[in-house]
PDB file of C-alpha atoms in Angstrom:
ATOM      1  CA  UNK Y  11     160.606 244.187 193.806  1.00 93.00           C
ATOM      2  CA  UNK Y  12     160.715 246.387 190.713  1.00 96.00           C
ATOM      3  CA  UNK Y  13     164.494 245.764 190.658  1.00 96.00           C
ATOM      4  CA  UNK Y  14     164.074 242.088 190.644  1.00 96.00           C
ATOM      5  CA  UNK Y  15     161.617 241.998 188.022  1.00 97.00           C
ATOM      6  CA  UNK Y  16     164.018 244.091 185.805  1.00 98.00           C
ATOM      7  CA  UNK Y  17     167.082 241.583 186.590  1.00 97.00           C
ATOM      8  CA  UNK Y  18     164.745 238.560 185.225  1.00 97.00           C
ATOM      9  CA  UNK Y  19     163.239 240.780 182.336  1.00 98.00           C
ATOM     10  CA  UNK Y  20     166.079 241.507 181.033  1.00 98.00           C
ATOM     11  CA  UNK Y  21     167.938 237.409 181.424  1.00 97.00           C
ATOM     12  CA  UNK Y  22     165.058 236.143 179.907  1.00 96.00           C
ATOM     13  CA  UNK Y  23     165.189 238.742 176.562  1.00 98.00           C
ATOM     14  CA  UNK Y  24     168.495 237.359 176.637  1.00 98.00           C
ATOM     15  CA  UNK Y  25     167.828 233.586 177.332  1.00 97.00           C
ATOM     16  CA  UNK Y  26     164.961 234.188 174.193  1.00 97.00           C
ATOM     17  CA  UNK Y  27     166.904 235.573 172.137  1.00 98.00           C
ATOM     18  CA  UNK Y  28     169.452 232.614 172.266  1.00 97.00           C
ATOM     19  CA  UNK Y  29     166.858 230.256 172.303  1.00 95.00           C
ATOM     20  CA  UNK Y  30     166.089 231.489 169.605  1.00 96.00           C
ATOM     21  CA  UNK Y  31     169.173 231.736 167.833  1.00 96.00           C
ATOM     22  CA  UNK Y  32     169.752 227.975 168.572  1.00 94.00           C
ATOM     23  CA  UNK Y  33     166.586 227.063 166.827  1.00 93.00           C
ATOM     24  CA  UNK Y  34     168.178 228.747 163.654  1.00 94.00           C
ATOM     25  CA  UNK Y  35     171.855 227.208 164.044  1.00 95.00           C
ATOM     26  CA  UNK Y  36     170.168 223.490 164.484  1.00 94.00           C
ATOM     27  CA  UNK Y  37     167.317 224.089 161.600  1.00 90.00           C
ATOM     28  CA  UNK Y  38     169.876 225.147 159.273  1.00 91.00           C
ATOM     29  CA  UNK Y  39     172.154 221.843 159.554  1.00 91.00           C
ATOM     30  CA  UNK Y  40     169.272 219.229 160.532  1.00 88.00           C
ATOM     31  CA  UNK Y  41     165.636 218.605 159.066  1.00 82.00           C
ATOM     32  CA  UNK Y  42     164.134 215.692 160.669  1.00 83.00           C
ATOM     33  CA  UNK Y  43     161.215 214.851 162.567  1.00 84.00           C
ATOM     34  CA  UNK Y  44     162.894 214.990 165.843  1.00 90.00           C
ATOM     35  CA  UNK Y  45     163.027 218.107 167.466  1.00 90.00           C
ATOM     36  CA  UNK Y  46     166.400 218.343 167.936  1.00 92.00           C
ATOM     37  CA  UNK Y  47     166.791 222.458 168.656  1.00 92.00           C
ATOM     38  CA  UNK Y  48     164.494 222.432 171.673  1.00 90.00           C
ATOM     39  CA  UNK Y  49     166.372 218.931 172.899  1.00 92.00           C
ATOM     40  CA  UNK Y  50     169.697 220.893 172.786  1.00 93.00           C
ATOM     41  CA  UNK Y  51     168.395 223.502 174.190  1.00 94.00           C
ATOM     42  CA  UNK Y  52     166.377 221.836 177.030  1.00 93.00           C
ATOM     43  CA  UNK Y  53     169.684 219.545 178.337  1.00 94.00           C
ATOM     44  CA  UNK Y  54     171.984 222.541 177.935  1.00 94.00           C
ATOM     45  CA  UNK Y  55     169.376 224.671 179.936  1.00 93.00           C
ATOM     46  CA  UNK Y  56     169.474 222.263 182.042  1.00 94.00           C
ATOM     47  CA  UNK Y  57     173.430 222.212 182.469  1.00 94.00           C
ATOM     48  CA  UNK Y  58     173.456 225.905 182.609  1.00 95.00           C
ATOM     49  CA  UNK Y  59     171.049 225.731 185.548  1.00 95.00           C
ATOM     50  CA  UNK Y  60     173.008 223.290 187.322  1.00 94.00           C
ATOM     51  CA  UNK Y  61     176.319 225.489 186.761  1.00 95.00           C
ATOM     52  CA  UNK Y  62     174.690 228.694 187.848  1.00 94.00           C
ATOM     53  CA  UNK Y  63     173.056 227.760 190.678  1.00 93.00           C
ATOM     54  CA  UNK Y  64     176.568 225.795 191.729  1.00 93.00           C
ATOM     55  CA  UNK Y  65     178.619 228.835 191.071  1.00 95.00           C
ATOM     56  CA  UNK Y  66     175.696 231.285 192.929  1.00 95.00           C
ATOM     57  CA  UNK Y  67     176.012 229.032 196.241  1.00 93.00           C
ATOM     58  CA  UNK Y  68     179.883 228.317 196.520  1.00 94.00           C
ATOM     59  CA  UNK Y  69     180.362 232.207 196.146  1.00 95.00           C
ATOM     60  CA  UNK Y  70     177.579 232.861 198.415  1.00 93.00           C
ATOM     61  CA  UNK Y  71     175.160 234.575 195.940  1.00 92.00           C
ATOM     62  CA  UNK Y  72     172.379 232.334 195.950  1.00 87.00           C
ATOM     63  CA  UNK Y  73     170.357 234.982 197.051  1.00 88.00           C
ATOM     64  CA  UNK Y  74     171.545 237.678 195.213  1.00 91.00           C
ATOM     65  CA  UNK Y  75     170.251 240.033 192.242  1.00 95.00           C
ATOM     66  CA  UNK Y  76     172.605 237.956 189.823  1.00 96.00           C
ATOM     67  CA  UNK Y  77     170.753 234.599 190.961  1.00 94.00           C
ATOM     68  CA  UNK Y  78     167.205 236.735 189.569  1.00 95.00           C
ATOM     69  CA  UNK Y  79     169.291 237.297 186.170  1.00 97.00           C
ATOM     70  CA  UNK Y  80     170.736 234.231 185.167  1.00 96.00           C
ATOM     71  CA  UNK Y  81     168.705 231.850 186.941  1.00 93.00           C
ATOM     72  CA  UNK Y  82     165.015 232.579 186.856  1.00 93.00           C
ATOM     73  CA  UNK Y  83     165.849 235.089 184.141  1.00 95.00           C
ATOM     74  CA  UNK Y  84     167.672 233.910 181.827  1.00 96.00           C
ATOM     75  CA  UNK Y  85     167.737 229.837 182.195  1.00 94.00           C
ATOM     76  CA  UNK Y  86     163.945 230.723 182.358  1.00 93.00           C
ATOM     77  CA  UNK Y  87     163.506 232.447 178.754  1.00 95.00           C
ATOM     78  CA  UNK Y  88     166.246 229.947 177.081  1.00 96.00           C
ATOM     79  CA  UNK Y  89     164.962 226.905 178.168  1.00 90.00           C
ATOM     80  CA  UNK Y  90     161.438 225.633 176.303  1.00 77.00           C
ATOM     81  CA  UNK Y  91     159.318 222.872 178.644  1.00 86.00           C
ATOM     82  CA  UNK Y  92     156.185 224.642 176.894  1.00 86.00           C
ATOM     83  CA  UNK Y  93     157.637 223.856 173.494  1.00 86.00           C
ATOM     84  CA  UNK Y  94     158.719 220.669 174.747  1.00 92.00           C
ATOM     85  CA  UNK Y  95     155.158 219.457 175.529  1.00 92.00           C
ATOM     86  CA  UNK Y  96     153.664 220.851 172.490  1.00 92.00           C
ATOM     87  CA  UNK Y  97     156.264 218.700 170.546  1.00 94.00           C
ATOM     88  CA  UNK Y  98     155.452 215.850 172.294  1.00 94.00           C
ATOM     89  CA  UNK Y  99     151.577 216.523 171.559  1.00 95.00           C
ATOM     90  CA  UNK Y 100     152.289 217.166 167.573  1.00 93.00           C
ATOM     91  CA  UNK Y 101     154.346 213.425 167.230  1.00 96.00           C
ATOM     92  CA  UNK Y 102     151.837 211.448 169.311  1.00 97.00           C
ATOM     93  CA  UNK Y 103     149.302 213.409 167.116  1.00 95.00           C
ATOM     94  CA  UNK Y 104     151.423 212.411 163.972  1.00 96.00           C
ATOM     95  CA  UNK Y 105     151.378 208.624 165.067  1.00 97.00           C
ATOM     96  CA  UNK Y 106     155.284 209.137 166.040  1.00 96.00           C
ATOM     97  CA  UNK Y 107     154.685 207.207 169.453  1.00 97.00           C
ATOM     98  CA  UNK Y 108     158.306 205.394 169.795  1.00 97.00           C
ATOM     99  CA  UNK Y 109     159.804 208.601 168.856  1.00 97.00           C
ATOM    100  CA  UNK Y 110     158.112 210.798 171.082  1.00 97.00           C
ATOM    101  CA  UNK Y 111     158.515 208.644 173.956  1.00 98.00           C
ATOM    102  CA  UNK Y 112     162.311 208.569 173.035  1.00 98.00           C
ATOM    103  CA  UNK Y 113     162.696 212.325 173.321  1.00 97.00           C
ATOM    104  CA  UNK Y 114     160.739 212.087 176.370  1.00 97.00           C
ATOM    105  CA  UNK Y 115     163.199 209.595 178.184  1.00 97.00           C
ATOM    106  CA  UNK Y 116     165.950 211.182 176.577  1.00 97.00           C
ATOM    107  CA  UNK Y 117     165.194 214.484 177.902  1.00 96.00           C
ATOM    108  CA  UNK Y 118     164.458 213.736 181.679  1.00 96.00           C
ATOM    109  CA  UNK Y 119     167.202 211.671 181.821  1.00 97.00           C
ATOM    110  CA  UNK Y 120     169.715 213.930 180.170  1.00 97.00           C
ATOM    111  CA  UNK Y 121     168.420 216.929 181.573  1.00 95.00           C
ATOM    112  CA  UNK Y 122     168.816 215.553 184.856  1.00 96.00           C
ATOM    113  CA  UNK Y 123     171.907 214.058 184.127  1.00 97.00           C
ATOM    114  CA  UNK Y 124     173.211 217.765 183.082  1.00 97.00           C
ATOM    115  CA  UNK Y 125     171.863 219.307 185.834  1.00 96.00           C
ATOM    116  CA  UNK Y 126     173.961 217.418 188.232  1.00 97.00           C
ATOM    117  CA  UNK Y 127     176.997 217.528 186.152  1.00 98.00           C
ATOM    118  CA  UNK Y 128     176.429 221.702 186.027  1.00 97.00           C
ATOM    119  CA  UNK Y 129     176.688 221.460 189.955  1.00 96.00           C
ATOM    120  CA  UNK Y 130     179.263 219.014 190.257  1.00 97.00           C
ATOM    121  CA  UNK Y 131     181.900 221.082 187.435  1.00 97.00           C
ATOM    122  CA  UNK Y 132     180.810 224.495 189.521  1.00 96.00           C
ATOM    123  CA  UNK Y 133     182.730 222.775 192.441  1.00 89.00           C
TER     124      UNK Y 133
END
């Protein structure tokens, strides 16, 4: 257990700090109202996830430590659903209801989209 907890500790500091790091690439080439940083990151997450998990089961590691790390560990601290939402809250707050609900469609579908395309490249 303690081992396990370590393996996702330590992907998500990592997944965070590149988060993080993508937040700071996108701000510093694009001020706008749409949150573009945490739409990146969400549909790349979401790729990521989708090539991870791919790769994990076609080597037969699905259940493995590595699965802990880059999985729940690290896809877990890059990608931001909390931020996401909070976004969401700030442009329906900010009368911005046709471009939250853009970023909204844009991310499910995307996200989903890149999920599927993660597992079909990891084949």
């Amino acid at each position: 257990m303690l081992k396990t907890i370590l393996f996702i500790g330590i992907g998500g500091a990592i997944g965070s700090v590149l988060r993080y790091l993508t937040s700071v690439m996108v701000s510093k080439y694009w001020a706008n109202q749409f949150p573009l940083a945490t739409f990146i990151t969400n549909v790349l997450g979401c790729f990521v996830i989708g090539l991870f998990i791919g790769l994990l089961e076609k080597n037969n590691l699905a259940n493995s430590s590595l699965k802990w790390f880059l999985v729940t560990g690290f896809c877990g601290g890059y990608t931001t659903f909390s931020t996401f939402g909070f976004e969401n809250y700030s442009l329906f707050q900010s009368n911005n209801s046709i471009l939250a609900f853009g970023y909204i469609a844009l991310s499910v579908l995307l996200g989903i989209f890149a999920v599927w395309l993660g597992l079909f490249v990891s084949k």
